[in-house]
Coordinates of N, CA, C and O in Angstrom, one line a residue:
M166 N 0.8 -1.2 0.0 CA 0.0 0.0 0.0 C 0.9 1.2 0.0 O 2.0 1.3 0.6
D167 N 0.4 2.3 -0.6 CA 1.1 3.5 -0.7 C 0.7 4.5 0.5 O -0.3 4.2 1.1
L168 N 1.5 5.5 0.7 CA 1.2 6.4 1.8 C 1.2 7.8 1.3 O 2.1 8.2 0.5
V169 N 0.2 8.6 1.6 CA 0.2 10.1 1.5 C 0.7 10.6 2.9 O 0.1 10.2 3.9
V170 N 1.7 11.4 2.9 CA 2.3 11.8 4.1 C 2.1 13.3 4.3 O 2.3 14.1 3.4
I171 N 1.8 13.7 5.5 CA 1.7 15.1 5.9 C 2.5 15.2 7.2 O 2.2 14.5 8.2
E172 N 3.5 16.1 7.2 CA 4.4 16.2 8.3 C 4.3 17.5 9.0 O 4.3 18.6 8.3
A173 N 4.2 17.5 10.3 CA 4.2 18.7 11.1 C 3.1 19.8 10.7 O 3.4 21.0 10.7
L174 N 1.9 19.3 10.5 CA 0.8 20.2 10.2 C 0.5 20.9 11.6 O 0.2 20.3 12.6
A175 N 0.7 22.3 11.6 CA 0.4 23.0 12.8 C -1.0 23.5 12.8 O -1.5 24.1 11.8
V176 N -1.7 23.3 13.9 CA -3.0 23.7 14.1 C -3.1 24.4 15.5 O -2.3 24.1 16.4
E177 N -4.1 25.3 15.7 CA -4.3 26.0 16.9 C -5.7 25.5 17.5 O -6.6 25.5 16.7
T178 N -5.7 25.2 18.8 CA -6.9 24.7 19.4 C -6.9 24.9 20.9 O -5.9 25.2 21.4
V179 N -8.1 24.7 21.5 CA -8.2 24.7 22.9 C -8.0 23.3 23.3 O -8.7 22.4 23.0
I180 N -6.9 23.0 24.1 CA -6.5 21.7 24.5 C -5.9 21.7 25.9 O -5.0 22.5 26.1
G181 N -6.4 20.9 26.8 CA -5.7 20.8 28.1 C -6.8 20.6 29.2 O -7.9 20.8 29.0
V182 N -6.3 20.1 30.3 CA -7.1 19.8 31.4 C -7.1 20.8 32.5 O -8.0 20.8 33.4
Y183 N -6.1 21.7 32.5 CA -6.0 22.8 33.5 C -6.9 24.0 33.1 O -7.1 24.2 32.0
D184 N -7.4 24.6 34.2 CA -8.3 25.8 33.9 C -7.8 26.8 33.0 O -8.5 27.3 32.1
W185 N -6.5 27.2 33.1 CA -5.9 28.2 32.3 C -5.8 27.7 30.8 O -5.9 28.5 29.9
E186 N -5.7 26.4 30.6 CA -5.6 25.9 29.2 C -6.9 26.0 28.5 O -7.0 26.0 27.3
R187 N -8.0 26.1 29.2 CA -9.3 26.2 28.6 C -9.6 27.6 28.1 O -10.6 27.9 27.5
L188 N -8.7 28.6 28.5 CA -8.9 30.0 28.1 C -8.0 30.4 27.0 O -8.1 31.6 26.5
V189 N -7.1 29.6 26.5 CA -6.2 30.0 25.5 C -6.1 28.9 24.4 O -6.5 27.8 24.6
R190 N -5.7 29.3 23.2 CA -5.4 28.4 22.1 C -3.9 28.0 22.2 O -3.1 28.8 22.5
Q191 N -3.7 26.7 21.9 CA -2.4 26.2 21.9 C -2.1 25.5 20.6 O -3.0 25.1 19.9
R192 N -0.8 25.4 20.3 CA -0.4 24.8 19.0 C -0.3 23.3 19.2 O 0.3 22.8 20.2
L193 N -0.8 22.5 18.2 CA -0.5 21.1 18.1 C 0.1 20.9 16.8 O -0.1 21.6 15.8
E194 N 1.0 19.9 16.7 CA 1.6 19.5 15.4 C 1.2 18.1 15.1 O 1.3 17.2 15.9
L195 N 0.7 17.9 13.9 CA 0.2 16.6 13.4 C 1.1 16.0 12.4 O 1.5 16.7 11.4
D196 N 1.4 14.7 12.5 CA 2.1 13.9 11.5 C 1.2 12.8 11.1 O 0.6 12.1 11.9
L197 N 0.9 12.7 9.8 CA 0.0 11.7 9.2 C 0.6 10.8 8.2 O 1.4 11.3 7.3
E198 N 0.3 9.6 8.2 CA 0.6 8.6 7.1 C -0.7 8.0 6.8 O -1.3 7.3 7.6
L199 N -1.2 8.3 5.6 CA -2.5 7.9 5.1 C -2.4 6.8 4.0 O -1.9 7.1 3.0
E200 N -2.8 5.6 4.3 CA -2.7 4.5 3.3 C -3.7 4.7 2.2 O -4.9 4.9 2.4
T201 N -3.2 4.5 1.0 CA -4.1 4.6 -0.2 C -3.4 3.9 -1.3 O -2.2 3.6 -1.2
D202 N -4.0 3.8 -2.4 CA -3.4 3.3 -3.6 C -3.3 4.4 -4.6 O -4.3 4.9 -5.1
I203 N -2.1 4.8 -5.0 CA -1.9 6.0 -5.8 C -1.8 5.7 -7.3 O -1.7 6.6 -8.1
R204 N -1.9 4.4 -7.7 CA -1.6 4.0 -9.1 C -2.6 4.7 -10.0 O -2.2 5.1 -11.1
A205 N -3.9 4.7 -9.7 CA -4.9 5.3 -10.7 C -4.6 6.8 -10.8 O -4.7 7.3 -11.9
A206 N -4.3 7.5 -9.7 CA -4.0 8.9 -9.8 C -2.7 9.1 -10.6 O -2.7 10.1 -11.5
A207 N -1.7 8.3 -10.4 CA -0.5 8.5 -11.2 C -0.7 8.2 -12.7 O -0.1 8.9 -13.5
Q208 N -1.4 7.2 -13.0 CA -1.7 6.8 -14.4 C -2.4 7.9 -15.1 O -2.1 8.3 -16.2
D209 N -3.5 8.5 -14.5 CA -4.3 9.5 -15.1 C -3.8 10.9 -14.8 O -4.4 11.9 -15.3
D210 N -2.9 11.1 -13.9 CA -2.4 12.4 -13.4 C -3.6 13.2 -12.9 O -3.8 14.4 -13.3
D211 N -4.5 12.5 -12.1 CA -5.8 13.1 -11.7 C -5.9 13.1 -10.2 O -6.0 12.0 -9.6
L212 N -6.1 14.2 -9.6 CA -6.2 14.4 -8.2 C -7.5 13.7 -7.7 O -7.5 13.2 -6.5
R213 N -8.5 13.5 -8.5 CA -9.7 12.8 -8.0 C -9.5 11.4 -7.6 O -10.3 10.8 -6.9
H214 N -8.3 10.8 -8.0 CA -8.1 9.4 -7.7 C -7.1 9.2 -6.6 O -6.5 8.1 -6.4
T215 N -6.8 10.2 -5.8 CA -5.9 10.1 -4.7 C -6.5 10.9 -3.5 O -7.5 11.6 -3.6
L216 N -5.7 11.0 -2.4 CA -6.1 11.8 -1.3 C -5.6 13.2 -1.5 O -4.4 13.4 -1.8
D217 N -6.5 14.2 -1.4 CA -6.2 15.6 -1.6 C -5.6 16.1 -0.3 O -6.3 16.5 0.6
Y218 N -4.3 16.2 -0.2 CA -3.7 16.6 1.1 C -4.0 18.0 1.5 O -4.1 18.3 2.6
A219 N -4.2 18.9 0.5 CA -4.6 20.2 0.8 C -5.9 20.3 1.5 O -6.1 21.0 2.4
A220 N -6.9 19.5 0.9 CA -8.2 19.5 1.5 C -8.2 18.9 2.9 O -8.9 19.3 3.8
I221 N -7.4 17.8 3.1 CA -7.2 17.2 4.4 C -6.6 18.2 5.4 O -7.2 18.3 6.5
C222 N -5.6 18.9 5.0 CA -5.0 19.9 5.9 C -6.0 21.0 6.3 O -6.1 21.4 7.5
E223 N -6.8 21.5 5.3 CA -7.8 22.5 5.6 C -8.8 22.0 6.5 O -9.2 22.7 7.5
R224 N -9.3 20.8 6.3 CA -10.3 20.2 7.2 C -9.8 20.0 8.6 O -10.5 20.3 9.6
L225 N -8.6 19.6 8.8 CA -8.1 19.4 10.1 C -7.8 20.7 10.8 O -8.0 20.8 12.1
T226 N -7.4 21.7 10.1 CA -7.2 23.0 10.7 C -8.6 23.6 11.2 O -8.7 24.1 12.3
R227 N -9.6 23.4 10.4 CA -11.0 23.9 10.8 C -11.5 23.1 12.0 O -12.1 23.6 12.9
Y228 N -11.2 21.8 12.0 CA -11.7 20.9 13.1 C -11.0 21.4 14.4 O -11.7 21.6 15.4
A229 N -9.7 21.6 14.4 CA -9.0 22.1 15.5 C -9.5 23.4 16.0 O -9.7 23.6 17.2
E230 N -9.8 24.3 15.1 CA -10.2 25.7 15.5 C -11.6 25.6 16.1 O -11.9 26.4 17.0
D231 N -12.5 24.7 15.7 CA -13.9 24.7 16.1 C -14.2 23.8 17.3 O -15.3 23.7 17.7
N232 N -13.2 23.0 17.7 CA -13.4 22.0 18.8 C -12.4 22.2 19.9 O -11.2 22.5 19.7
A233 N -12.8 21.9 21.1 CA -11.9 21.9 22.3 C -11.9 20.5 22.9 O -12.9 19.8 22.9
H234 N -10.8 20.1 23.4 CA -10.6 18.8 24.1 C -9.7 19.0 25.3 O -8.9 19.8 25.4
G235 N -10.0 18.1 26.3 CA -9.1 18.1 27.5 C -7.8 17.3 27.2 O -6.7 17.8 27.5
L236 N -7.9 16.2 26.5 CA -6.7 15.4 26.3 C -6.3 15.3 24.8 O -7.1 15.3 23.9
V237 N -5.0 15.2 24.6 CA -4.4 15.0 23.3 C -4.9 13.7 22.8 O -5.2 13.5 21.6
E238 N -5.1 12.7 23.6 CA -5.6 11.4 23.2 C -7.0 11.5 22.6 O -7.3 10.8 21.6
T239 N -7.9 12.3 23.2 CA -9.2 12.5 22.6 C -9.1 13.2 21.3 O -9.8 12.8 20.3
F240 N -8.3 14.2 21.2 CA -8.1 14.9 19.9 C -7.7 13.9 18.8 O -8.3 13.9 17.7
A241 N -6.7 13.1 19.1 CA -6.2 12.1 18.2 C -7.3 11.1 17.7 O -7.4 10.9 16.5
E242 N -8.0 10.6 18.6 CA -9.1 9.6 18.3 C -10.1 10.3 17.4 O -10.6 9.7 16.4
R243 N -10.5 11.5 17.7 CA -11.5 12.1 16.9 C -11.0 12.5 15.5 O -11.8 12.5 14.5
V244 N -9.8 12.9 15.4 CA -9.2 13.3 14.1 C -9.1 12.0 13.3 O -9.5 12.0 12.1
A245 N -8.7 10.9 13.9 CA -8.6 9.6 13.1 C -10.0 9.2 12.6 O -10.2 8.9 11.4
A246 N -11.0 9.3 13.4 CA -12.4 9.0 13.0 C -12.9 9.9 11.9 O -13.5 9.4 11.0
L247 N -12.6 11.2 12.0 CA -13.0 12.1 11.0 C -12.3 11.8 9.7 O -13.0 11.8 8.6
L248 N -11.1 11.5 9.7 CA -10.4 11.2 8.4 C -10.9 9.9 7.8 O -11.1 9.9 6.5
I249 N -11.2 8.9 8.6 CA -11.8 7.7 8.0 C -13.2 7.9 7.5 O -13.5 7.5 6.3
A250 N -14.0 8.7 8.2 CA -15.4 8.9 7.8 C -15.5 9.8 6.6 O -16.2 9.6 5.6
E251 N -14.7 10.9 6.6 CA -14.9 12.0 5.6 C -14.1 11.8 4.3 O -14.4 12.3 3.3
F252 N -12.9 11.1 4.5 CA -12.0 11.0 3.3 C -11.9 9.5 2.8 O -11.1 9.3 1.9
G253 N -12.6 8.6 3.5 CA -12.6 7.2 3.0 C -11.2 6.5 3.2 O -10.9 5.6 2.5
I254 N -10.4 7.0 4.2 CA -9.1 6.4 4.4 C -9.3 5.1 5.1 O -10.0 4.9 6.1
R255 N -8.6 4.1 4.6 CA -8.7 2.7 5.1 C -7.9 2.5 6.4 O -8.3 1.8 7.3
R256 N -6.7 3.1 6.4 CA -5.8 2.9 7.5 C -4.9 4.1 7.6 O -4.5 4.7 6.6
L257 N -4.6 4.5 8.8 CA -3.8 5.7 9.0 C -2.9 5.6 10.3 O -3.2 4.8 11.2
R258 N -1.8 6.3 10.3 CA -1.0 6.5 11.4 C -1.0 8.0 11.7 O -0.9 8.8 10.8
L259 N -1.2 8.4 13.0 CA -1.3 9.8 13.3 C -0.5 10.1 14.6 O -0.6 9.4 15.6
G260 N 0.3 11.1 14.5 CA 1.1 11.5 15.7 C 0.6 12.9 16.0 O 0.4 13.8 15.1
V261 N 0.3 13.2 17.2 CA -0.1 14.5 17.7 C 0.9 15.0 18.8 O 1.1 14.3 19.8
R262 N 1.6 16.1 18.5 CA 2.5 16.6 19.5 C 2.0 17.9 20.1 O 1.4 18.7 19.4
K263 N 2.3 18.2 21.4 CA 1.9 19.4 22.0 C 3.2 20.0 22.5 O 3.8 19.7 23.6
P264 N 3.8 20.9 21.7 CA 5.1 21.6 22.0 C 5.0 22.4 23.3 O 4.0 23.1 23.6
G265 N 6.0 22.3 24.1 CA 6.1 23.2 25.3 C 5.2 22.8 26.5 O 5.2 23.5 27.5
A266 N 4.6 21.6 26.4 CA 3.7 21.2 27.5 C 4.4 20.8 28.7 O 3.9 21.0 29.8
V267 N 5.6 20.3 28.6 CA 6.5 19.9 29.7 C 7.8 20.7 29.6 O 8.4 20.7 28.5
A268 N 8.2 21.3 30.7 CA 9.3 22.2 30.7 C 10.6 21.7 30.0 O 11.2 22.4 29.3
N269 N 10.9 20.5 30.3 CA 12.2 19.9 29.9 C 12.1 19.0 28.6 O 13.0 18.3 28.3
A270 N 10.9 19.1 27.9 CA 10.7 18.3 26.7 C 10.3 19.3 25.6 O 9.6 20.2 25.8
R271 N 10.8 19.0 24.4 CA 10.4 19.8 23.2 C 8.9 19.7 23.0 O 8.3 20.7 22.7
A272 N 8.4 18.5 23.2 CA 7.0 18.2 22.9 C 6.6 16.9 23.6 O 7.5 16.1 23.8
V273 N 5.3 16.8 23.9 CA 4.8 15.5 24.3 C 3.6 15.2 23.4 O 3.1 16.1 22.7
G274 N 3.1 14.0 23.4 CA 2.0 13.6 22.6 C 1.7 12.2 22.5 O 2.2 11.4 23.3
V275 N 1.0 11.8 21.4 CA 0.6 10.4 21.2 C 0.8 10.1 19.7 O 0.8 10.9 18.9
R276 N 0.9 8.8 19.5 CA 0.9 8.2 18.1 C 0.0 7.1 18.1 O 0.0 6.2 19.0
I277 N -0.9 7.1 17.1 CA -1.9 6.0 17.0 C -2.0 5.5 15.6 O -1.6 6.2 14.7
E278 N -2.5 4.3 15.5 CA -2.8 3.7 14.2 C -4.3 3.2 14.3 O -4.7 2.6 15.2
R279 N -5.0 3.6 13.2 CA -6.4 3.2 13.2 C -6.8 2.8 11.7 O -6.1 3.2 10.8
E280 N -7.8 1.9 11.6 CA -8.3 1.5 10.3 C -9.8 1.5 10.3 O -10.4 1.4 11.4
A281 N -10.4 1.6 9.1 CA -11.8 1.6 8.9 C -12.3 0.2 9.3 O -11.6 -0.8 9.0
N282 N -13.5 0.1 9.8 CA -14.1 -1.2 10.1 C -14.7 -1.8 8.9 O -15.1 -1.3 8.0

């Protein structure tokens, strides 16, 4: 299977369990590996036969702006479900990083793999 890759997509959202975190937007960084078959798109040179990474990035940016979550884990699960439901992705790997969340770490976060049922 082929992969469409999106690295370090920066989104702003309300994320966190502490009271002060519910009052501010914070940056999350997303890394995605989206399984698909690119052969038809490559043969026809046609975007309609592959995953439109610009549309995916735009949708994830809007989702982050419009929704608040306490946990990065919840954000990751909901983003994975959204991608499967709205873009027909069969299998994906998603990393979500929260830069600056811990003083002595560049970022903390989660990595998940999910597939359509």
